[in-house]
Structure formats: structure tokens, C-alpha cells
Amino acid sequence: MKMNKYISQLMLSAGMVLAAASCTDYSDYNSEPETGAALGADKTLWENISTDRQLTKFAALAEKSKFSEVLNSPRFYTLWAPVDDAIGEADYQRLMNSTDEEIQKYFMQQHLTEYNYRISPALDSLTIVSLNEKHHPFTQESFDGFPYVPDGINLPSANGVMHKIKGMSEYHINLYENIDQLKGCDSLKAYIQNYDEYYLDLNASVVGPLRDGKQTYLDSVLKKRNNVISRIMNAKLEHEDSVYCMIIPDDDAWKAAYDAINLRYNYIPTLDYMDLSLKTVVASSLNATTAKAETPSETDSQLQDSLTCQNIVSNLVFSKCYPVNAPFFGEGVFADNDTVYTTTKRGLTDVQSLLEHTKEVSQMSNGVARVVDSLTFKSWETYSPMLSYMTPAATMKVRKLTAHNIPMDSLEKRDTLFSKVPEMIRKWLIPETSKFFSYVAVDSADVDGKTSQPEFNFALKGVRSETYHIYVVTVPGQVENPLALVKPYTLRFYLSWTDAANEQQYEILPKGSKSSLKITTANGTSTDKMIYVGDPGRVNVIDLGEFTFPVSYYGLDAYPSLMMMHTEKYNTDAQRRQNDQQMRVAGVFLVPKEYNDIWANPVNE
């Protein structure tokens, strides 16, 4: 059997396009212009501007940048024109020394939009999209927060309407454009820029004739997009109608995060593993059946680097659509129990420390950029999560496996069932939103032969090169039937895993016990064993201790496997009456050591 390695770019090459969280109040306000006989109504915007003594600076900038041609065209516009007193001398000289394209984009188009936007008592607050695609608040009192000049509103022209304002609207780049201008954040900048691509904007381009059956364009407009942002960050940082906070790690913060994450994604070129889908592996003999991985087309270091970078950037963007994210935008503070949400729908806690590591805050046209000197995300909430497995991948000597869902209201007055379950594990077993306690079981009638010792085999998919604390939760028959006979059961656990030299290994968990049981491995014979005696009548949490996996299986077809089996004999009726032959499991949990150390050993305040 061949096992294909996880493609290096993950979502980048998977062709998946995810919907990004977006907030917009974009308005398609598009009323027809009103006619009137007011002074200047028969002249163009440019003709009225060029003779207005309050707009000499505006007129000079329009003439220098050749934007006067636009203001003189028959197309209908609404213009918010800064008067001379609103344009400081330094800003005026800076603009006059700029290129024509810069004056047009950063000043002229910033104050102009298509269609007719008049001020009237019935005007509600609107968001105006200017010609450079920036968004501006428009009210009866102001534009972009700048008040109108007295008697300077609704000034008609033949090709538009003009409002004079006491301020110059400042051009802000958006979060995507900001990436190209970052300084001291070169690692993030280089990673994202590597996936920039240009595409033809069909809506903005001018269609030309067909030539040899192919469409040509008189004016081709190219725009830029980025697959890391759209697919891994799940955001639209180039869209002006979305509001985000982007966390930007400086180079020191990037390196610290990179080094921590990189350790969890240690791959080897070829990885052998015990394939449980073959159903030929018997735990009591452990003669391995393996499936060999073919060598990937890319190097392991490339895969490791790609996943490391993806794990960093996938937690950097927060949408204002989630009210709890408001402190990222300078609105309020985080409470101790607040959970914020990234655009990848990941919930993160204790993020106040992230604000405390903020070096710089910059206002963008579509949100806020925060440069930080440390990414304080918790590892188990981001790049090394807890892993849980509810159903065995394979069972031996079992004809049928049944899923049970027990209503929680039927367990309300039977707390002793869960008296040995730590509160944190209980939350994992029974989330607050769940109305059921679920587990899988094999009934004695479905065991292949009265004397058989059933086995469950769990495929531990998604394991990183990480140290985990391993727990198995077993369930007594009394959960389903309070009148069921109380019987003890005994279990033994084996772990099949692969070392860094691609040698398949076996471990009896937890380590340390001895037995005369002989287990054949590639390295000879082992006599280690542990037998766990379940507490009859209670849900048991079996602590199998800590185990460190030397290589990462994340994203691969391969996996380590955990096997559990009964150790008692069921050869006679007396043995079957004395010991529980059934197996019931509510879950196998692999808890990263860092997370386990915190919840298992809480610090007293």
C-alpha cells in the first residue's frame, strides 16, 4: 500500500476557496441628477472650479495632474472639494511635487465619486465609494468627518454636483497594500509576497475586437491578489468594504514562533506504519503489517517550512464582524474569559497579552494594523491542538460495533457515574451544547465466539512530533442500563509508532511494568506489560502517561495506532459471569504536554 505525503502548500494547492468574514455598509445610492437654474448649472465641474476663488489650490492640482479633463467630461460626478484653507502648505507642496498618477489616486479620486449625492433633510448616513475605491462616511453635516463650508453644498454643474469641505480627506492604504510597505517585518512580508499574482480585471478593462477567435482589450487593467490571504488567512484584505485587524509579527516575533512550531512538524522521507484498514493485526502477537510511503516529490524541509508558515499566518486576522474582537480596534478591553475569533473561525483566549506586545498601531482604509514583538498564542489553541478519537479504526474478533447516544437528562441524578472523571475531561466528553453522552461499544453477543477477547484499534491520525499525555475513557454498562450487572474488566494497551530512522516500534503503555507476555517486534522480544483493572460501575479515565512522537504524521495517510484488548479469559461460563466481556469507549484523548500541565496542575491565585 502506498501512502501519499501531504502536499506542501496545503490549501494553496487544494483548490479550496473559503468564504471570508466580511462586514460592509456599501451603498448603491444612484439617483438621477436634479436639474436647476442655479448659477453655474450650465457649466462643467471644471469650469466652475477654475473660476472659484476658494478652490485655487484644488484647481492647480487638477490642472497639473490633467484631472481637469475628467472634471470637464460629460460623465456625472459628485465632488467634495477641499477649500484652500483646508489644504496646508506642506501638503500642497508635497502633492504638487508628486507624479500625475499619485495626485489623481491619492487626492483627486479620493474626493470624487460617480452619481448624484445631494444633501437634504431626508439624507441618512451613507458610505460613499470614491473613484479610488476608498470608503467615506457621508452625512448632512460632513464628509469623512469634515464639515461643509457655509453655502457650499449642492452646488450644481452640468456634469455633477459639488460640496465644499473644510478638510482634506486623507488617503489610507488597505491592509493588503500595507504588506508591501512593511519595515522590520521582512519574514512575514516575504512569505506573503511569494504568493502574489496578477489577474486581468474584466470589469475594469476595455473590450476590443476578436482576433483569431481570441478576445483582445483596448485597455487591460491588471489587479493583484494573494492565495495565502484568501485561502489560508481566509480574509479579503484588499477589499475596502471589509473591516479587519491584522496582527503583524516583527522579525523577532516571527522567528520565535517559527522555531516553536517547526519542531512539531518533523517529517522523514519514508514512513512505515501499521495499517489498521487491513484488519490483519492482532495485538497479542504484534507481527507488524506495514504500508510503505513513497518518497515525496518535494523535500521534507519544504513541507515542514510550508506548514510552519501556514500555522503562523492563519491566526493573524480578526474581523470586526465579531463584537468580541472590538478591543483589537481600540474599542474597550478584553475580559479574562473572552474568546476572540480569527477569520479562520479559530477561537483564541487570553489575548490581552497580545495587545500588551503591540509596538505600533496604524489606521488602514479597511481596518487596523498592529505590529507586535511577540505572538502570545497558546500552542494548544493554534499549532498543536488536543486530538480526540471516538471510534476505533478497526476491531478484532468483533462482528458489530454500536454507537450509543445517552440523553443527558437520564443521567442527571446519577453523578456517581462520572465521579472519577476530571472536570476538564468531562467538558471534552460532554460539551455544553450537547444533549447526549456518546460512546461506542461491542455487545457480548457480537463478539466472535464466546471465548474471544475483543480488541479495539485506534488510528491516531494528525499526530505531530509532540509530547502528548494519553487518556482513554471507558464506560460501564450502567450508563445505558442502571440495572446492568456490575462486572470488572481488565485491559492492556499497546502503541505502534515509527522512530526517526523509520523503524517501527511498539510500546506498552504506560511504561515500566513487567510481565511474562512475549511480544515480537523488529528489535526482538519485550516482556513489558500493564493491566488496567476498570472500576466497576463508573466511567473511568485511564491515564496512559506521556509519550513523545519523534516524527510528524500530520496530513499524511500514515498514523501511529493505539490498541486495547481484554486480558481475562472467557473460556467458561463462570469466567464470563465474573468479568465484563464487552468493551465500551467514550474517547481517546491526546493532550499536548504544555496544555496538560496547565489544566492538570492549576496554579492557585
PDB file of C-alpha atoms in Angstrom, residues 94-317:
ATOM      1  CA  ARG A  94       4.040  67.578  -1.391  1.00  0.00           C
ATOM      2  CA  LEU A  95       1.180  66.953  -3.808  1.00  0.00           C
ATOM      3  CA  MET A  96       2.487  69.428  -6.390  1.00  0.00           C
ATOM      4  CA  ASN A  97       5.817  67.575  -6.333  1.00  0.00           C
ATOM      5  CA  SER A  98       4.108  64.195  -6.825  1.00  0.00           C
ATOM      6  CA  THR A  99       3.530  62.437 -10.135  1.00  0.00           C
ATOM      7  CA  ASP A 100       0.298  62.931 -12.052  1.00  0.00           C
ATOM      8  CA  GLU A 101      -0.763  59.386 -11.193  1.00  0.00           C
ATOM      9  CA  GLU A 102      -0.155  59.947  -7.482  1.00  0.00           C
ATOM     10  CA  ILE A 103      -2.128  63.199  -7.420  1.00  0.00           C
ATOM     11  CA  GLN A 104      -5.019  61.532  -9.221  1.00  0.00           C
ATOM     12  CA  LYS A 105      -5.118  58.424  -6.987  1.00  0.00           C
ATOM     13  CA  TYR A 106      -4.328  59.908  -3.578  1.00  0.00           C
ATOM     14  CA  PHE A 107      -6.101  63.266  -3.844  1.00  0.00           C
ATOM     15  CA  MET A 108      -8.433  63.789  -6.801  1.00  0.00           C
ATOM     16  CA  GLN A 109     -10.104  60.374  -6.849  1.00  0.00           C
ATOM     17  CA  GLN A 110     -10.227  60.459  -3.049  1.00  0.00           C
ATOM     18  CA  HIS A 111     -12.798  63.319  -3.222  1.00  0.00           C
ATOM     19  CA  LEU A 112     -14.850  62.244  -6.242  1.00  0.00           C
ATOM     20  CA  THR A 113     -17.482  59.617  -6.943  1.00  0.00           C
ATOM     21  CA  GLU A 114     -19.965  58.832  -9.689  1.00  0.00           C
ATOM     22  CA  TYR A 115     -23.682  59.577  -9.436  1.00  0.00           C
ATOM     23  CA  ASN A 116     -25.580  62.335  -7.673  1.00  0.00           C
ATOM     24  CA  TYR A 117     -25.270  62.638  -3.879  1.00  0.00           C
ATOM     25  CA  ARG A 118     -27.159  65.707  -2.709  1.00  0.00           C
ATOM     26  CA  ILE A 119     -27.626  66.895   0.872  1.00  0.00           C
ATOM     27  CA  SER A 120     -31.219  67.136   2.067  1.00  0.00           C
ATOM     28  CA  PRO A 121     -33.154  66.836   5.352  1.00  0.00           C
ATOM     29  CA  ALA A 122     -34.035  63.282   4.320  1.00  0.00           C
ATOM     30  CA  LEU A 123     -30.389  62.236   3.913  1.00  0.00           C
ATOM     31  CA  ASP A 124     -29.392  59.280   6.075  1.00  0.00           C
ATOM     32  CA  SER A 125     -25.785  58.494   6.840  1.00  0.00           C
ATOM     33  CA  LEU A 126     -24.221  56.807   3.804  1.00  0.00           C
ATOM     34  CA  THR A 127     -20.922  55.241   2.904  1.00  0.00           C
ATOM     35  CA  ILE A 128     -19.557  56.696  -0.311  1.00  0.00           C
ATOM     36  CA  VAL A 129     -17.179  54.729  -2.524  1.00  0.00           C
ATOM     37  CA  SER A 130     -14.810  57.187  -4.189  1.00  0.00           C
ATOM     38  CA  LEU A 131     -13.218  56.646  -7.596  1.00  0.00           C
ATOM     39  CA  ASN A 132     -10.139  55.100  -5.965  1.00  0.00           C
ATOM     40  CA  GLU A 133     -12.459  52.578  -4.264  1.00  0.00           C
ATOM     41  CA  LYS A 134     -11.990  54.018  -0.780  1.00  0.00           C
ATOM     42  CA  HIS A 135     -14.964  54.306   1.594  1.00  0.00           C
ATOM     43  CA  HIS A 136     -16.101  57.568   3.194  1.00  0.00           C
ATOM     44  CA  PRO A 137     -18.915  58.431   5.644  1.00  0.00           C
ATOM     45  CA  PHE A 138     -21.331  60.994   4.139  1.00  0.00           C
ATOM     46  CA  THR A 139     -23.883  62.788   6.328  1.00  0.00           C
ATOM     47  CA  GLN A 140     -25.889  66.013   6.384  1.00  0.00           C
ATOM     48  CA  GLU A 141     -23.106  67.632   8.421  1.00  0.00           C
ATOM     49  CA  SER A 142     -19.859  66.284   6.969  1.00  0.00           C
ATOM     50  CA  PHE A 143     -17.855  64.171   4.551  1.00  0.00           C
ATOM     51  CA  ASP A 144     -15.184  61.943   6.112  1.00  0.00           C
ATOM     52  CA  GLY A 145     -15.757  63.922   9.300  1.00  0.00           C
ATOM     53  CA  PHE A 146     -15.011  67.299   7.662  1.00  0.00           C
ATOM     54  CA  PRO A 147     -17.841  69.881   7.896  1.00  0.00           C
ATOM     55  CA  TYR A 148     -19.157  71.744   4.882  1.00  0.00           C
ATOM     56  CA  VAL A 149     -18.409  75.347   4.038  1.00  0.00           C
ATOM     57  CA  PRO A 150     -21.473  77.583   4.632  1.00  0.00           C
ATOM     58  CA  ASP A 151     -23.427  77.993   1.397  1.00  0.00           C
ATOM     59  CA  GLY A 152     -21.054  75.459  -0.166  1.00  0.00           C
ATOM     60  CA  ILE A 153     -23.355  72.463  -0.614  1.00  0.00           C
ATOM     61  CA  ASN A 154     -25.400  71.167  -3.542  1.00  0.00           C
ATOM     62  CA  LEU A 155     -23.580  73.438  -5.988  1.00  0.00           C
ATOM     63  CA  PRO A 156     -24.855  72.315  -9.411  1.00  0.00           C
ATOM     64  CA  SER A 157     -22.859  71.826 -12.587  1.00  0.00           C
ATOM     65  CA  ALA A 158     -23.791  70.441 -15.963  1.00  0.00           C
ATOM     66  CA  ASN A 159     -21.931  67.203 -15.210  1.00  0.00           C
ATOM     67  CA  GLY A 160     -22.244  66.927 -11.450  1.00  0.00           C
ATOM     68  CA  VAL A 161     -22.807  68.414  -8.042  1.00  0.00           C
ATOM     69  CA  MET A 162     -20.178  69.862  -5.682  1.00  0.00           C
ATOM     70  CA  HIS A 163     -19.902  70.237  -1.892  1.00  0.00           C
ATOM     71  CA  LYS A 164     -17.088  72.332  -0.415  1.00  0.00           C
ATOM     72  CA  ILE A 165     -15.466  70.883   2.728  1.00  0.00           C
ATOM     73  CA  LYS A 166     -13.209  72.261   5.461  1.00  0.00           C
ATOM     74  CA  GLY A 167     -10.692  69.475   5.295  1.00  0.00           C
ATOM     75  CA  MET A 168      -8.645  67.250   3.031  1.00  0.00           C
ATOM     76  CA  SER A 169      -9.616  63.570   3.109  1.00  0.00           C
ATOM     77  CA  GLU A 170      -6.534  61.533   3.957  1.00  0.00           C
ATOM     78  CA  TYR A 171      -5.733  58.572   1.747  1.00  0.00           C
ATOM     79  CA  HIS A 172      -5.177  55.346   3.666  1.00  0.00           C
ATOM     80  CA  ILE A 173      -3.761  52.240   2.067  1.00  0.00           C
ATOM     81  CA  ASN A 174      -5.580  48.997   2.804  1.00  0.00           C
ATOM     82  CA  LEU A 175      -4.184  46.082   4.790  1.00  0.00           C
ATOM     83  CA  TYR A 176      -3.065  44.229   1.672  1.00  0.00           C
ATOM     84  CA  GLU A 177      -1.226  47.257   0.265  1.00  0.00           C
ATOM     85  CA  ASN A 178       0.377  47.784   3.668  1.00  0.00           C
ATOM     86  CA  ILE A 179       2.228  44.468   3.423  1.00  0.00           C
ATOM     87  CA  ASP A 180       4.415  45.828   0.623  1.00  0.00           C
ATOM     88  CA  GLN A 181       5.452  48.771   2.828  1.00  0.00           C
ATOM     89  CA  LEU A 182       6.346  46.857   5.993  1.00  0.00           C
ATOM     90  CA  LYS A 183       9.696  47.545   7.613  1.00  0.00           C
ATOM     91  CA  GLY A 184      11.267  45.247  10.206  1.00  0.00           C
ATOM     92  CA  CYS A 185       8.703  42.575   9.358  1.00  0.00           C
ATOM     93  CA  ASP A 186      10.527  41.086   6.388  1.00  0.00           C
ATOM     94  CA  SER A 187       9.800  37.432   7.208  1.00  0.00           C
ATOM     95  CA  LEU A 188       6.022  37.874   7.026  1.00  0.00           C
ATOM     96  CA  LYS A 189       6.351  40.232   4.062  1.00  0.00           C
ATOM     97  CA  ALA A 190       8.497  37.816   2.032  1.00  0.00           C
ATOM     98  CA  TYR A 191       6.254  34.831   2.756  1.00  0.00           C
ATOM     99  CA  ILE A 192       3.053  36.572   1.641  1.00  0.00           C
ATOM    100  CA  GLN A 193       4.620  38.348  -1.361  1.00  0.00           C
ATOM    101  CA  ASN A 194       5.837  34.998  -2.657  1.00  0.00           C
ATOM    102  CA  TYR A 195       2.205  34.176  -3.477  1.00  0.00           C
ATOM    103  CA  ASP A 196       1.200  37.491  -5.089  1.00  0.00           C
ATOM    104  CA  GLU A 197      -0.316  37.060  -8.526  1.00  0.00           C
ATOM    105  CA  TYR A 198      -1.747  39.453 -11.119  1.00  0.00           C
ATOM    106  CA  TYR A 199      -5.008  38.874 -12.973  1.00  0.00           C
ATOM    107  CA  LEU A 200      -6.985  40.673 -15.670  1.00  0.00           C
ATOM    108  CA  ASP A 201      -9.903  42.644 -14.220  1.00  0.00           C
ATOM    109  CA  LEU A 202     -12.548  42.058 -16.898  1.00  0.00           C
ATOM    110  CA  ASN A 203     -14.950  44.606 -15.410  1.00  0.00           C
ATOM    111  CA  ALA A 204     -12.393  47.425 -15.478  1.00  0.00           C
ATOM    112  CA  SER A 205     -10.768  46.520 -18.822  1.00  0.00           C
ATOM    113  CA  VAL A 206     -12.000  47.946 -22.142  1.00  0.00           C
ATOM    114  CA  VAL A 207     -13.033  45.196 -24.562  1.00  0.00           C
ATOM    115  CA  GLY A 208     -11.528  45.291 -28.050  1.00  0.00           C
ATOM    116  CA  PRO A 209     -12.186  43.244 -31.205  1.00  0.00           C
ATOM    117  CA  LEU A 210     -11.872  39.481 -31.573  1.00  0.00           C
ATOM    118  CA  ARG A 211      -8.681  38.418 -33.332  1.00  0.00           C
ATOM    119  CA  ASP A 212      -8.174  34.848 -34.465  1.00  0.00           C
ATOM    120  CA  GLY A 213     -11.055  33.852 -32.209  1.00  0.00           C
ATOM    121  CA  LYS A 214      -9.474  35.446 -29.137  1.00  0.00           C
ATOM    122  CA  GLN A 215     -10.752  38.418 -27.202  1.00  0.00           C
ATOM    123  CA  THR A 216      -8.493  41.468 -27.192  1.00  0.00           C
ATOM    124  CA  TYR A 217      -8.660  44.523 -24.944  1.00  0.00           C
ATOM    125  CA  LEU A 218      -8.076  48.169 -25.804  1.00  0.00           C
ATOM    126  CA  ASP A 219      -7.207  48.841 -22.167  1.00  0.00           C
ATOM    127  CA  SER A 220      -6.118  45.924 -19.956  1.00  0.00           C
ATOM    128  CA  VAL A 221      -6.422  46.548 -16.227  1.00  0.00           C
ATOM    129  CA  LEU A 222      -4.370  44.196 -14.050  1.00  0.00           C
ATOM    130  CA  LYS A 223      -5.064  43.720 -10.354  1.00  0.00           C
ATOM    131  CA  LYS A 224      -3.190  41.817  -7.678  1.00  0.00           C
ATOM    132  CA  ARG A 225      -4.407  39.058  -5.392  1.00  0.00           C
ATOM    133  CA  ASN A 226      -2.818  36.597  -2.984  1.00  0.00           C
ATOM    134  CA  ASN A 227      -3.713  32.988  -2.256  1.00  0.00           C
ATOM    135  CA  VAL A 228      -2.171  32.945   1.224  1.00  0.00           C
ATOM    136  CA  ILE A 229      -4.510  35.759   2.248  1.00  0.00           C
ATOM    137  CA  SER A 230      -7.635  34.378   0.594  1.00  0.00           C
ATOM    138  CA  ARG A 231      -7.212  30.672   1.377  1.00  0.00           C
ATOM    139  CA  ILE A 232      -5.063  30.335   4.486  1.00  0.00           C
ATOM    140  CA  MET A 233      -5.950  33.573   6.277  1.00  0.00           C
ATOM    141  CA  ASN A 234      -9.496  33.294   4.877  1.00  0.00           C
ATOM    142  CA  ALA A 235      -9.664  37.085   4.566  1.00  0.00           C
ATOM    143  CA  LYS A 236     -10.191  39.792   1.952  1.00  0.00           C
ATOM    144  CA  LEU A 237      -7.524  42.271   2.957  1.00  0.00           C
ATOM    145  CA  GLU A 238      -7.705  44.015  -0.424  1.00  0.00           C
ATOM    146  CA  HIS A 239     -11.453  44.738  -0.094  1.00  0.00           C
ATOM    147  CA  GLU A 240     -12.372  48.212   1.067  1.00  0.00           C
ATOM    148  CA  ASP A 241     -15.796  47.155   2.354  1.00  0.00           C
ATOM    149  CA  SER A 242     -14.397  44.769   4.981  1.00  0.00           C
ATOM    150  CA  VAL A 243     -13.021  45.774   8.384  1.00  0.00           C
ATOM    151  CA  TYR A 244     -10.179  43.751   9.885  1.00  0.00           C
ATOM    152  CA  CYS A 245      -7.423  43.930  12.443  1.00  0.00           C
ATOM    153  CA  MET A 246      -4.236  42.317  11.152  1.00  0.00           C
ATOM    154  CA  ILE A 247      -1.580  41.254  13.642  1.00  0.00           C
ATOM    155  CA  ILE A 248       1.868  41.732  12.089  1.00  0.00           C
ATOM    156  CA  PRO A 249       4.783  39.967  13.832  1.00  0.00           C
ATOM    157  CA  ASP A 250       8.121  41.708  13.576  1.00  0.00           C
ATOM    158  CA  ASP A 251      11.086  39.569  12.560  1.00  0.00           C
ATOM    159  CA  ASP A 252      11.943  38.576  16.143  1.00  0.00           C
ATOM    160  CA  ALA A 253       8.352  37.526  16.828  1.00  0.00           C
ATOM    161  CA  TRP A 254       8.232  35.565  13.561  1.00  0.00           C
ATOM    162  CA  LYS A 255      11.467  33.723  14.354  1.00  0.00           C
ATOM    163  CA  ALA A 256      10.351  32.774  17.873  1.00  0.00           C
ATOM    164  CA  ALA A 257       7.025  31.466  16.583  1.00  0.00           C
ATOM    165  CA  TYR A 258       8.700  29.696  13.660  1.00  0.00           C
ATOM    166  CA  ASP A 259      11.175  27.888  15.910  1.00  0.00           C
ATOM    167  CA  ALA A 260       8.433  26.723  18.303  1.00  0.00           C
ATOM    168  CA  ILE A 261       6.097  25.491  15.570  1.00  0.00           C
ATOM    169  CA  ASN A 262       8.763  23.945  13.347  1.00  0.00           C
ATOM    170  CA  LEU A 263       9.609  21.345  15.989  1.00  0.00           C
ATOM    171  CA  ARG A 264       6.080  19.930  15.747  1.00  0.00           C
ATOM    172  CA  TYR A 265       6.374  19.168  12.023  1.00  0.00           C
ATOM    173  CA  ASN A 266       9.417  16.918  11.779  1.00  0.00           C
ATOM    174  CA  TYR A 267       8.976  14.719   8.679  1.00  0.00           C
ATOM    175  CA  ILE A 268      11.076  11.893   7.281  1.00  0.00           C
ATOM    176  CA  PRO A 269      11.157  10.909   3.582  1.00  0.00           C
ATOM    177  CA  THR A 270       9.676   7.423   4.054  1.00  0.00           C
ATOM    178  CA  LEU A 271       7.326   6.415   6.845  1.00  0.00           C
ATOM    179  CA  ASP A 272       6.233   2.843   7.600  1.00  0.00           C
ATOM    180  CA  TYR A 273       3.174   2.291   9.754  1.00  0.00           C
ATOM    181  CA  MET A 274       0.699  -0.351  10.864  1.00  0.00           C
ATOM    182  CA  ASP A 275      -2.256  -0.069   8.512  1.00  0.00           C
ATOM    183  CA  LEU A 276      -5.391  -0.876  10.512  1.00  0.00           C
ATOM    184  CA  SER A 277      -7.560  -0.911   7.397  1.00  0.00           C
ATOM    185  CA  LEU A 278      -6.016  -4.284   6.534  1.00  0.00           C
ATOM    186  CA  LYS A 279      -7.510  -5.764   9.733  1.00  0.00           C
ATOM    187  CA  THR A 280      -4.788  -8.415   9.943  1.00  0.00           C
ATOM    188  CA  VAL A 281      -3.014  -7.063  13.012  1.00  0.00           C
ATOM    189  CA  VAL A 282      -3.580  -8.956  16.260  1.00  0.00           C
ATOM    190  CA  ALA A 283      -2.387  -7.107  19.331  1.00  0.00           C
ATOM    191  CA  SER A 284      -1.483 -10.245  21.224  1.00  0.00           C
ATOM    192  CA  SER A 285       1.142 -11.189  18.617  1.00  0.00           C
ATOM    193  CA  LEU A 286       2.001  -7.774  17.148  1.00  0.00           C
ATOM    194  CA  ASN A 287       3.549  -9.097  13.975  1.00  0.00           C
ATOM    195  CA  ALA A 288       3.512  -5.841  12.074  1.00  0.00           C
ATOM    196  CA  THR A 289       1.739  -5.271   8.800  1.00  0.00           C
ATOM    197  CA  THR A 290       3.125  -2.107   7.291  1.00  0.00           C
ATOM    198  CA  ALA A 291       2.375   0.207   4.420  1.00  0.00           C
ATOM    199  CA  LYS A 292       5.356   1.970   2.928  1.00  0.00           C
ATOM    200  CA  ALA A 293       5.319   5.627   1.960  1.00  0.00           C
ATOM    201  CA  GLU A 294       6.775   6.615  -1.361  1.00  0.00           C
ATOM    202  CA  THR A 295       9.365   9.393  -1.280  1.00  0.00           C
ATOM    203  CA  PRO A 296       7.612  12.750  -1.864  1.00  0.00           C
ATOM    204  CA  SER A 297       8.453  14.934  -4.832  1.00  0.00           C
ATOM    205  CA  GLU A 298       9.466  17.783  -2.558  1.00  0.00           C
ATOM    206  CA  THR A 299      11.913  17.690   0.288  1.00  0.00           C
ATOM    207  CA  ASP A 300      10.776  17.172   3.853  1.00  0.00           C
ATOM    208  CA  SER A 301      12.240  20.516   4.862  1.00  0.00           C
ATOM    209  CA  GLN A 302       9.996  22.256   2.318  1.00  0.00           C
ATOM    210  CA  LEU A 303       6.922  20.555   3.722  1.00  0.00           C
ATOM    211  CA  GLN A 304       7.976  21.380   7.265  1.00  0.00           C
ATOM    212  CA  ASP A 305       8.640  25.021   6.354  1.00  0.00           C
ATOM    213  CA  SER A 306       5.352  25.377   4.479  1.00  0.00           C
ATOM    214  CA  LEU A 307       3.228  24.044   7.353  1.00  0.00           C
ATOM    215  CA  THR A 308       5.156  26.104   9.888  1.00  0.00           C
ATOM    216  CA  CYS A 309       4.497  29.339   7.995  1.00  0.00           C
ATOM    217  CA  GLN A 310       0.851  28.461   7.434  1.00  0.00           C
ATOM    218  CA  ASN A 311       0.387  27.880  11.158  1.00  0.00           C
ATOM    219  CA  ILE A 312       1.733  31.368  11.856  1.00  0.00           C
ATOM    220  CA  VAL A 313      -0.332  33.356   9.359  1.00  0.00           C
ATOM    221  CA  SER A 314      -3.627  31.508   9.882  1.00  0.00           C
ATOM    222  CA  ASN A 315      -4.093  33.281  13.242  1.00  0.00           C
ATOM    223  CA  LEU A 316      -3.242  36.861  12.288  1.00  0.00           C
ATOM    224  CA  VAL A 317      -6.528  38.361  11.036  1.00  0.00           C
TER     225      VAL A 317
END
